[in-house]
Coordinates of C-alpha atoms and ligand atoms in Angstrom, one line a residue:
M89 CA 0.0 0.0 0.0
D90 CA 1.4 3.4 -1.0
A91 CA 1.2 5.7 2.1
R92 CA 1.1 8.7 -0.2
N93 CA -2.4 7.7 -1.2
H94 CA -3.4 7.5 2.4
E95 CA -1.8 10.5 3.8
A96 CA -4.8 11.3 6.0
D97 CA -3.9 8.2 7.9
L98 CA -0.2 8.9 8.3
D99 CA 1.1 8.6 11.8
A100 CA 4.4 10.2 11.2
V101 CA 6.4 12.2 8.7
I102 CA 10.1 11.7 9.2
V103 CA 12.4 14.4 7.8
G104 CA 15.7 12.9 6.5
A105 CA 16.8 9.5 5.3
G106 CA 20.2 9.3 7.0
F107 CA 20.9 6.6 9.6
A108 CA 18.4 8.2 11.9
G109 CA 15.5 8.5 9.5
M110 CA 16.0 5.1 8.1
Y111 CA 15.9 3.3 11.4
M112 CA 13.0 5.5 12.6
L113 CA 10.9 4.4 9.6
H114 CA 11.8 0.7 10.1
R115 CA 11.0 0.9 13.8
L116 CA 7.7 2.6 13.3
R117 CA 6.6 0.2 10.6
G118 CA 7.5 -2.8 12.8
L119 CA 5.2 -1.3 15.5
G120 CA 2.3 -0.9 13.0
F121 CA 2.6 2.9 12.5
T122 CA 2.4 4.4 9.1
A123 CA 5.2 6.7 8.2
R124 CA 6.7 8.6 5.2
V125 CA 10.2 9.9 5.0
L126 CA 11.1 13.1 3.1
E127 CA 14.7 13.4 1.9
A128 CA 16.4 16.2 0.0
G129 CA 19.0 13.9 -1.6
S130 CA 18.4 11.4 -4.3
G131 CA 19.4 8.5 -2.1
V132 CA 19.7 7.4 1.6
G133 CA 22.7 7.9 3.8
G134 CA 22.5 11.5 5.0
T135 CA 26.0 12.6 6.0
W136 CA 27.5 9.8 3.8
Y137 CA 25.4 10.9 0.9
W138 CA 26.5 14.5 1.0
N139 CA 30.1 14.3 2.3
R140 CA 31.8 12.7 -0.7
Y141 CA 35.0 14.6 -0.5
P142 CA 38.2 12.6 -1.1
G143 CA 39.2 10.8 2.0
A144 CA 35.9 11.0 3.8
R145 CA 35.6 8.1 6.3
C146 CA 34.3 7.5 9.8
D147 CA 36.6 8.1 12.8
V148 CA 34.8 5.5 15.0
E149 CA 35.8 2.0 14.0
S150 CA 33.3 0.6 11.4
V151 CA 32.5 -2.5 13.5
Q152 CA 31.1 -0.1 16.1
Y153 CA 29.9 2.6 13.7
S154 CA 27.0 0.4 12.5
Y155 CA 23.5 -0.5 13.5
Q156 CA 22.9 -3.1 16.2
F157 CA 19.1 -3.3 16.1
S158 CA 19.2 -6.3 13.8
S159 CA 21.5 -9.1 14.8
D160 CA 21.1 -10.6 11.3
L161 CA 22.2 -7.4 9.7
Q162 CA 25.1 -7.2 12.0
Q163 CA 26.2 -10.7 11.2
E164 CA 25.8 -10.5 7.5
W165 CA 27.6 -7.3 6.8
D166 CA 31.4 -7.4 6.5
W167 CA 33.3 -4.2 6.9
T168 CA 36.5 -4.1 4.8
E169 CA 38.5 -1.4 6.7
R170 CA 39.1 -0.4 10.3
Y171 CA 37.6 3.0 9.4
A172 CA 35.2 2.6 6.5
A173 CA 35.5 5.2 3.7
Q174 CA 32.4 7.1 2.5
P175 CA 31.7 4.8 -0.5
E176 CA 31.5 1.8 1.8
L177 CA 29.4 3.6 4.3
L178 CA 27.0 4.7 1.6
R179 CA 26.8 1.1 0.3
Y180 CA 26.0 0.0 3.8
A181 CA 23.2 2.6 4.1
D182 CA 21.9 1.4 0.7
H183 CA 22.1 -2.2 1.8
V184 CA 20.1 -1.5 4.9
A185 CA 17.4 0.4 2.9
D186 CA 17.1 -2.4 0.5
R187 CA 17.2 -5.2 3.1
F188 CA 14.4 -3.7 5.1
D189 CA 12.6 -2.4 2.0
L190 CA 12.6 1.2 3.2
K191 CA 12.7 3.1 -0.1
R192 CA 9.1 2.5 -0.9
D193 CA 8.2 4.9 1.9
I194 CA 10.9 7.5 1.1
D195 CA 10.3 10.5 -1.1
F196 CA 13.7 11.5 -2.5
N197 CA 14.6 14.8 -4.0
T198 CA 12.1 16.3 -1.6
R199 CA 13.3 19.1 0.6
V200 CA 11.1 20.1 3.5
K201 CA 10.4 23.8 3.6
S202 CA 8.0 24.1 6.5
A203 CA 6.3 22.2 9.2
A204 CA 3.4 23.7 11.2
F205 CA 1.3 22.2 13.9
D206 CA -2.4 22.5 13.2
E207 CA -3.8 22.8 16.7
A208 CA -7.5 22.1 15.8
A209 CA -6.6 18.9 13.9
G210 CA -3.8 17.9 16.2
R211 CA -1.6 17.2 13.2
W212 CA 1.6 18.5 11.6
V213 CA 1.3 19.9 8.1
I214 CA 4.6 19.5 6.2
E215 CA 5.3 21.4 3.0
T216 CA 8.1 20.7 0.6
A217 CA 10.0 22.8 -1.8
N218 CA 8.6 20.8 -4.7
G219 CA 5.0 21.6 -3.7
K220 CA 4.0 18.5 -1.7
R221 CA 1.9 18.8 1.4
L222 CA 1.5 16.1 3.9
S223 CA 0.0 15.9 7.3
A224 CA 0.7 13.5 10.1
R225 CA 0.1 13.2 13.8
F226 CA 3.8 13.2 14.5
C227 CA 6.7 15.0 12.9
I228 CA 10.1 13.5 13.5
M229 CA 13.2 15.5 12.5
A230 CA 16.0 13.2 11.5
T231 CA 17.9 16.1 9.9
G232 CA 21.4 15.4 11.2
C233 CA 23.7 17.3 13.4
L234 CA 26.3 18.3 10.8
S235 CA 24.2 18.7 7.7
S236 CA 23.9 22.4 7.1
P237 CA 27.2 23.4 5.4
N238 CA 28.7 26.7 6.4
L239 CA 30.1 28.9 3.6
P240 CA 31.5 32.0 5.2
D241 CA 30.7 35.3 3.6
F242 CA 34.1 36.0 2.1
K243 CA 34.5 39.3 0.4
G244 CA 34.5 38.7 -3.4
L245 CA 33.2 35.1 -3.1
E246 CA 31.0 35.4 -6.1
S247 CA 33.7 36.9 -8.3
F248 CA 35.8 33.7 -8.4
K249 CA 36.0 32.3 -11.9
G250 CA 37.3 28.8 -11.1
D251 CA 35.5 25.9 -9.5
R252 CA 34.1 26.1 -6.0
Y253 CA 33.4 23.1 -3.7
H254 CA 32.3 22.6 -0.2
T255 CA 33.4 19.4 1.5
G256 CA 29.9 18.9 2.9
Y257 CA 28.2 19.2 -0.5
W258 CA 30.6 17.3 -2.8
P259 CA 29.6 16.5 -6.4
K260 CA 28.4 12.9 -6.8
E261 CA 30.6 12.3 -9.8
G262 CA 33.7 13.3 -7.8
V263 CA 36.3 15.9 -8.7
D264 CA 39.6 15.3 -10.5
F265 CA 42.2 17.8 -9.4
T266 CA 45.0 16.4 -11.6
G267 CA 47.2 19.2 -12.8
K268 CA 45.1 21.9 -11.0
R269 CA 46.1 24.6 -8.5
V270 CA 43.8 24.2 -5.6
A271 CA 43.1 26.2 -2.4
V272 CA 41.7 24.7 0.7
I273 CA 40.2 26.9 3.3
G274 CA 39.8 25.3 6.7
T275 CA 41.8 22.7 8.7
G276 CA 39.1 20.8 10.6
S277 CA 38.3 17.0 10.2
S278 CA 37.1 17.3 6.6
A279 CA 40.3 19.1 5.6
V280 CA 42.5 16.8 7.6
Q281 CA 41.0 13.9 5.7
S282 CA 40.9 15.4 2.3
I283 CA 44.2 17.4 2.1
P284 CA 46.6 14.4 1.8
I285 CA 44.5 13.0 -1.1
M286 CA 44.1 16.3 -2.9
A287 CA 47.8 17.1 -2.5
A288 CA 48.7 13.9 -4.2
Q289 CA 46.5 14.8 -7.1
A290 CA 46.9 18.5 -7.6
A291 CA 49.7 20.4 -9.2
H292 CA 49.7 22.7 -6.2
L293 CA 47.7 22.8 -3.0
T294 CA 47.5 26.0 -0.9
V295 CA 46.0 25.4 2.6
F296 CA 44.6 28.4 4.5
Q297 CA 44.7 27.7 8.2
R298 CA 43.0 29.8 10.8
T299 CA 43.3 27.4 13.7
A300 CA 45.8 24.6 13.8
N301 CA 44.2 21.3 14.7
Y302 CA 45.3 18.2 16.7
A303 CA 45.2 15.0 14.8
V304 CA 46.1 11.5 15.9
P305 CA 46.9 8.7 13.5
A306 CA 44.2 6.4 12.3
H307 CA 46.4 3.5 11.6
N308 CA 43.7 2.4 9.2
K309 CA 44.0 -1.1 7.8
A310 CA 42.1 -3.7 6.0
L311 CA 40.2 -6.0 8.4
E312 CA 41.2 -9.7 8.4
A313 CA 38.5 -12.3 8.2
D314 CA 39.4 -13.8 11.6
Y315 CA 39.1 -10.4 13.3
I316 CA 35.7 -9.9 11.8
A317 CA 34.6 -13.4 12.9
R318 CA 35.8 -12.6 16.4
V319 CA 33.9 -9.3 16.5
K320 CA 30.8 -11.0 15.2
A321 CA 31.0 -13.7 17.9
E322 CA 31.4 -11.0 20.6
Y323 CA 29.0 -8.4 19.2
P324 CA 26.4 -8.6 22.0
T325 CA 29.0 -8.1 24.8
M326 CA 30.9 -5.5 22.9
R327 CA 27.7 -3.5 22.3
A328 CA 26.6 -3.9 25.9
R329 CA 30.1 -2.6 27.1
A330 CA 29.8 0.3 24.7
R331 CA 26.6 1.4 26.4
T332 CA 28.5 1.8 29.7
T333 CA 31.0 4.3 28.3
M334 CA 30.7 8.1 28.1
T335 CA 30.9 8.0 24.3
G336 CA 29.0 4.8 23.5
I337 CA 32.2 3.4 22.1
D338 CA 33.7 0.2 23.4
F339 CA 37.0 1.8 24.4
D340 CA 39.4 1.2 27.2
Y341 CA 39.0 4.5 29.1
S342 CA 41.6 4.8 31.8
D343 CA 40.6 5.7 35.3
R344 CA 44.1 7.0 36.1
A345 CA 44.8 10.7 36.3
A346 CA 47.6 12.2 34.2
L347 CA 48.6 14.4 37.1
E348 CA 49.0 11.4 39.4
T349 CA 51.1 9.5 37.0
S350 CA 54.8 9.9 36.5
A351 CA 56.0 11.7 33.4
E352 CA 57.6 8.4 32.1
D353 CA 54.5 6.4 32.6
R354 CA 52.4 9.1 31.0
T355 CA 54.5 9.2 27.9
R356 CA 54.5 5.4 27.7
E357 CA 50.7 5.5 27.8
Y358 CA 50.4 8.3 25.2
E359 CA 52.8 6.4 23.0
R360 CA 50.9 3.1 23.4
R361 CA 47.6 4.8 22.4
W362 CA 49.3 6.8 19.6
N363 CA 50.6 3.5 18.1
H364 CA 47.1 2.0 18.4
G365 CA 45.5 5.0 16.7
G366 CA 42.2 6.8 16.7
L367 CA 40.1 8.7 19.2
W368 CA 41.0 6.1 21.9
F369 CA 44.1 8.4 22.4
L370 CA 42.1 10.8 24.5
G371 CA 40.9 8.1 26.8
A372 CA 44.5 7.9 28.2
F373 CA 43.7 9.7 31.4
K374 CA 40.5 10.7 33.2
D375 CA 41.5 14.3 33.9
L376 CA 42.4 15.4 30.4
M377 CA 39.2 17.2 29.8
V378 CA 38.9 18.8 33.2
S379 CA 42.4 19.9 34.1
D380 CA 44.4 22.4 32.0
E381 CA 47.6 21.0 33.5
A382 CA 46.7 17.4 32.7
N383 CA 45.5 18.5 29.2
A384 CA 48.9 20.2 28.6
T385 CA 50.8 16.9 29.1
C386 CA 48.7 15.4 26.3
A387 CA 48.9 18.5 24.0
D388 CA 52.7 18.6 24.5
F389 CA 53.0 15.0 23.4
V390 CA 51.0 15.6 20.2
R391 CA 52.9 18.8 19.4
A392 CA 56.2 16.9 19.7
K393 CA 54.8 14.3 17.3
I394 CA 53.9 17.0 14.8
H395 CA 57.5 18.3 15.0
S396 CA 58.8 14.8 14.4
R397 CA 56.5 14.3 11.4
V398 CA 57.0 17.7 9.7
R399 CA 60.5 18.5 8.4
D400 CA 60.4 22.3 8.3
P401 CA 60.4 23.5 11.9
E402 CA 58.5 26.7 11.1
I403 CA 55.8 24.8 9.3
A404 CA 55.7 22.3 12.2
R405 CA 55.3 25.3 14.5
L406 CA 52.4 26.7 12.5
L407 CA 50.7 23.3 12.4
S408 CA 51.0 22.8 16.1
P409 CA 47.8 23.8 17.9
T410 CA 48.1 26.0 21.0
N411 CA 44.6 25.4 22.3
T412 CA 43.2 22.7 24.5
I413 CA 43.4 19.2 23.0
G414 CA 40.0 17.7 22.6
C415 CA 38.3 21.0 23.0
K416 CA 37.5 21.1 19.4
R417 CA 36.8 17.6 18.0
L418 CA 40.0 15.6 17.8
C419 CA 40.9 14.7 14.2
V420 CA 42.0 11.3 13.1
D421 CA 44.4 11.4 10.2
I422 CA 46.1 9.4 7.5
G423 CA 49.3 11.2 6.6
Y424 CA 48.0 14.7 7.2
Y425 CA 51.1 16.4 8.8
E426 CA 53.5 14.6 6.4
T427 CA 51.6 16.2 3.5
F428 CA 53.2 19.5 4.4
N429 CA 56.6 17.9 3.6
R430 CA 55.6 17.8 -0.1
G431 CA 57.0 20.3 -2.5
N432 CA 53.6 21.1 -3.9
V433 CA 51.9 22.1 -0.7
T434 CA 51.9 25.6 0.9
L435 CA 50.5 26.5 4.3
I436 CA 49.2 30.0 4.8
D437 CA 48.5 31.0 8.4
V438 CA 45.5 33.3 8.6
S439 CA 45.1 33.1 12.4
E440 CA 46.1 36.7 13.0
R441 CA 44.9 38.3 9.9
P442 CA 41.8 36.8 8.1
I443 CA 41.7 36.0 4.4
D444 CA 41.5 39.5 2.7
A445 CA 39.2 38.3 -0.1
I446 CA 38.3 35.8 -2.8
T447 CA 39.4 37.3 -6.1
P448 CA 38.3 36.3 -9.6
E449 CA 41.5 34.2 -9.9
G450 CA 42.1 32.9 -6.4
V451 CA 42.5 33.8 -2.7
R452 CA 44.1 37.0 -1.4
A453 CA 45.7 36.8 2.1
H454 CA 48.3 39.1 3.7
G455 CA 47.9 41.3 0.6
R456 CA 49.2 38.6 -1.7
E457 CA 47.0 36.8 -4.3
H458 CA 47.3 33.0 -4.6
K459 CA 46.0 32.1 -8.0
V460 CA 44.1 28.9 -8.2
D461 CA 41.8 26.9 -10.5
A462 CA 39.6 25.6 -7.7
I463 CA 38.8 26.5 -4.1
V464 CA 37.7 23.8 -1.6
F465 CA 35.7 25.2 1.4
A466 CA 36.3 22.9 4.3
T467 CA 34.6 25.4 6.5
G468 CA 32.3 23.1 8.4
F469 CA 28.7 23.3 9.4
D470 CA 26.0 25.3 11.2
A471 CA 25.9 22.4 13.6
M472 CA 23.0 20.9 15.5
T473 CA 20.5 23.7 15.0
G474 CA 21.4 24.7 11.4
A475 CA 19.3 22.1 9.5
L476 CA 16.3 22.6 11.8
N477 CA 16.4 26.3 11.6
K478 CA 16.4 26.1 7.8
I479 CA 12.9 24.7 8.0
D480 CA 10.2 27.1 9.1
I481 CA 8.9 25.1 12.0
R482 CA 5.9 26.4 13.8
G483 CA 4.4 25.0 17.0
R484 CA 1.4 26.1 19.1
G485 CA 0.1 29.6 18.4
G486 CA 2.4 29.9 15.4
L487 CA 5.5 30.0 17.6
A488 CA 8.6 29.7 15.3
L489 CA 11.3 27.3 16.5
R490 CA 13.9 29.8 15.2
E491 CA 12.4 32.4 17.6
K492 CA 12.2 30.0 20.5
W493 CA 15.9 29.2 19.9
S494 CA 17.0 32.8 19.2
A495 CA 19.1 32.8 22.4
G496 CA 20.3 29.3 21.9
P497 CA 18.6 25.9 21.5
R498 CA 16.2 24.7 24.2
A499 CA 14.9 21.2 24.2
Y500 CA 13.9 18.6 26.7
L501 CA 16.4 15.7 26.6
G502 CA 17.4 17.0 23.1
V503 CA 14.3 15.2 21.8
A504 CA 11.3 17.5 22.1
M505 CA 10.5 21.1 22.7
A506 CA 7.9 22.9 24.8
G507 CA 5.4 24.6 22.5
F508 CA 5.8 22.0 19.8
P509 CA 3.5 19.0 20.5
N510 CA 4.2 15.7 18.8
L511 CA 7.5 17.0 17.3
Y512 CA 10.6 15.0 18.0
T513 CA 14.2 15.6 17.1
I514 CA 16.6 12.7 16.8
T515 CA 20.0 13.6 18.3
G516 CA 18.9 17.2 18.7
P517 CA 20.6 19.8 20.8
G518 CA 20.7 18.8 24.5
S519 CA 21.4 15.1 23.6
P520 CA 24.8 13.4 23.7
S521 CA 24.8 13.0 19.9
V522 CA 28.0 14.4 18.4
L523 CA 30.0 13.6 21.6
T524 CA 29.2 9.9 21.1
N525 CA 29.2 7.2 18.5
M526 CA 26.2 8.4 16.5
L527 CA 24.8 5.0 15.5
P528 CA 24.0 3.7 19.0
T529 CA 22.9 7.2 20.0
I530 CA 20.5 7.3 17.1
E531 CA 19.2 3.9 17.9
Q532 CA 18.5 4.9 21.5
H533 CA 16.6 8.0 20.4
V534 CA 14.6 6.1 17.8
E535 CA 13.6 3.4 20.2
W536 CA 12.7 5.9 22.9
I537 CA 10.6 8.0 20.5
A538 CA 8.8 4.9 19.1
D539 CA 8.1 3.7 22.7
S540 CA 6.6 7.0 23.6
M541 CA 4.3 6.8 20.5
T542 CA 3.3 3.3 21.4
Y543 CA 2.6 4.4 25.0
M544 CA 0.3 7.1 23.7
R545 CA -1.4 4.8 21.2
D546 CA -2.1 2.2 24.0
R547 CA -3.7 4.9 26.1
Q548 CA -5.5 6.6 23.3
L549 CA -3.6 9.8 23.9
G550 CA -3.2 12.4 21.1
R551 CA -0.5 14.8 22.3
I552 CA 2.9 14.8 23.9
E553 CA 4.8 18.0 24.7
P554 CA 7.5 18.8 27.2
V555 CA 6.5 20.9 30.2
A556 CA 8.4 24.2 30.2
A557 CA 9.8 23.7 33.7
A558 CA 11.2 20.2 32.8
E559 CA 12.8 21.7 29.6
E560 CA 14.2 24.6 31.6
E561 CA 15.8 22.2 34.1
W562 CA 17.3 20.0 31.4
V563 CA 18.7 23.0 29.5
G564 CA 20.2 24.2 32.8
H565 CA 21.7 20.7 33.4
V566 CA 23.2 20.5 29.9
G567 CA 24.8 24.0 30.3
E568 CA 26.1 23.2 33.8
A569 CA 27.6 19.9 32.7
A570 CA 29.4 21.6 29.9
S571 CA 30.7 24.4 32.0
R572 CA 32.6 21.9 34.2
T573 CA 34.7 20.7 31.3
L574 CA 37.5 22.3 29.2
R575 CA 35.3 21.8 26.2
Y576 CA 33.6 25.0 27.1
T577 CA 36.8 27.1 26.6
C578 CA 37.5 27.2 22.9
S579 CA 35.7 28.5 19.8
S580 CA 34.3 25.2 18.6
W581 CA 31.2 24.5 16.6
Y582 CA 29.9 22.7 19.7
L583 CA 29.4 26.2 21.0
G584 CA 28.1 27.6 17.7
V585 CA 31.0 30.1 17.7
N586 CA 31.9 29.2 14.1
I587 CA 28.7 30.9 12.8
P588 CA 28.6 34.7 13.0
G589 CA 25.8 35.8 15.3
K590 CA 25.0 32.4 16.6
P591 CA 24.5 32.4 20.4
R592 CA 27.4 30.9 22.3
V593 CA 25.7 27.9 23.9
F594 CA 27.3 24.4 24.3
M595 CA 24.7 22.4 22.4
P596 CA 25.4 18.7 23.0
Y597 CA 24.9 17.0 26.3
I598 CA 28.3 16.2 27.8
G599 CA 27.2 14.1 30.8
G600 CA 27.8 10.9 29.0
F601 CA 25.7 8.2 27.2
P602 CA 25.0 6.0 30.3
K603 CA 23.7 8.9 32.4
Y604 CA 21.6 10.1 29.5
I605 CA 20.1 6.7 28.8
A606 CA 19.3 6.3 32.5
K607 CA 17.5 9.7 32.5
C608 CA 15.5 8.8 29.3
N609 CA 14.6 5.5 30.8
D610 CA 13.5 7.1 34.1
V611 CA 11.4 9.6 32.2
A612 CA 9.6 6.8 30.3
A613 CA 9.2 4.6 33.4
G614 CA 7.6 7.5 35.2
G615 CA 4.9 7.8 32.5
Y616 CA 6.9 10.3 30.5
E617 CA 7.7 12.6 33.4
G618 CA 8.3 16.2 32.3
F619 CA 5.9 15.8 29.4
A620 CA 2.3 16.8 29.3
L621 CA 0.2 14.1 27.7
A622 CA -3.4 14.6 26.5
Ligands
N01_72 O1 34.4 21.5 10.0 P1 35.1 22.3 11.2 P2 34.7 20.1 9.4 N1 38.3 31.7 7.4 O2 34.1 23.3 11.7 C1 37.8 27.0 9.2 C2 32.6 15.9 11.8 N2 33.4 15.3 10.8 O3 33.8 19.9 8.3 O4 38.8 26.5 13.6 C3 39.2 30.8 7.6 O5 35.7 21.3 12.2 C4 37.8 26.7 10.7 O6 38.7 27.5 11.3 P3 38.5 27.8 13.0 C5 33.4 16.1 13.0 O7 32.6 16.0 14.1 C6 33.9 14.0 11.1 O8 36.1 19.8 9.2 O9 37.0 28.1 13.1 N3 38.9 29.5 8.0 C7 38.1 25.2 10.6 O10 39.5 25.0 10.5 C8 33.9 17.5 12.8 O11 34.3 18.2 13.9 C9 34.7 13.4 10.2 O12 39.4 28.9 13.2 C10 37.7 29.3 8.4 C11 37.4 24.8 9.4 O13 37.1 25.9 8.6 C12 32.7 18.1 12.1 O14 32.2 17.1 11.3 C13 35.1 14.0 9.1 C14 36.7 30.3 8.2 C15 36.1 24.1 9.7 O15 36.3 23.0 10.5 C16 33.0 19.4 11.3 O16 34.2 19.1 10.6 C17 34.7 15.3 8.8 C18 37.0 31.5 7.7 N4 36.2 32.5 7.6 C19 33.8 15.9 9.7 N5 35.5 29.7 8.6 C20 35.2 12.1 10.6 O17 36.3 11.8 10.7 C21 35.8 28.5 9.0 N6 37.1 28.2 8.9 C22 34.2 11.1 10.9

């Protein structure tokens, strides 16, 4: 049965067909709800559909960066690399969509323009840019945390005559930079992943760096069959262990403090983790994100590594970050720093004086024009709130979500907002989301949302909406938890500081996945405490 023909009966409209929207659809279907997914792209995969830049891959190991809701799916899919690259992740998303027959309920090439709550009918009315209008009892935003690309308003931007790309909006057909002079603006994770590959291709690569970034080696490798077999045999215990860690990743987090460990032991531990590779590095000591002094021991170690990897001491110095390690998202690299040893790569430091302008022929900085054939903007995203604020979302009394969030996002558990009945956000601001392994976080949200809808159906209830006081308390708790960590101290996208005019509010919940799960479970067990149900 095609739900489009029965839209009056739709229980839910889901916005986005990334990992969140896909599982939401599957879960709701399994519970007997009718749902339709609206997706701007022409295929599933969300982040992995849009971020096709060279070198894009996950920084959580693939065997963990995957769904666990279906044991059969988990057992039948074989990851080929420790950190899967974007094409493999997209193949996985596609496989999931086909395996669970999801595509028949997804409208592709359909960008949602507005969503408004019709109070009299108790339904959401969703309008799309291509003129579709749907209504459903529930509207579930699965719009992603890093899905609204940020293209800074550089002077002269439109005058550039060459090719322009944004890492978060990469052409499907790929880009061949062979023989080209290329500029990259930005040195965050997307740049760290793409720069080595673009440098190997381009005639010349000029990197404009405003803030140097810490990167630890990925030590990516092909996965052996016996390793995969072992993981598959241990999946249930590995997944259960992961739920007990702050990040939802099965890591060995040390409970030793850096400041209570001798300098030799500390270095040995950093070295061990450095040689292992990946984000696990930051789990070396429990005080790294709460004590400046402890953090400095870790930052010093990485800076020394940068100097050992980069031949020119001045370039090594410019590439060495001076801020708190882990304050901005730690990058995981494959040959990033070594790329600056190449003769065809130039680093331009724009930390003290911003880029002057984009010119018809290139980029001007420090008064000098760098002529290029293409510019790659690796300038990140309007994170967490960007994708939601692009949609004109109206709740009770026509209240606009953009207005409610004008001083920063406010949501109860990062999943629902006072004034917006029957509207859910998957991994919204105020949830652990980007500070965790996104896949288990998404699954936890989807299951919680589906449970709440089932609870309402069982009791013939029509509306669920957070109580303002509960929301207020949660927002306070999220802010207070963040203020106790060093993450609060730098100009990261977690705080919205990368977007001019965006309120400085730490958006994700830093209290950890287990604490968050416990809170969500308590709320549900208490009959959805903090929510008004009617
Ligand atoms: O974006 P970013 P990203 N002039 O915001 C610079 C996830 N991710 O796309 O730091 C000059 O980190 C900006 O400079 P500054 C991951 O969570 C994961 O790289 O603001 N430069 C910065 O260097 C990540 O954190 C993976 O001073 C300007 C860069 O642009 C998140 O996505 C891979 C500028 C933006 O870095 C975002 O990463 C990729 C200006 N006007 C992404 N404006 C994995 O590994 C901005 N910049 C899984």
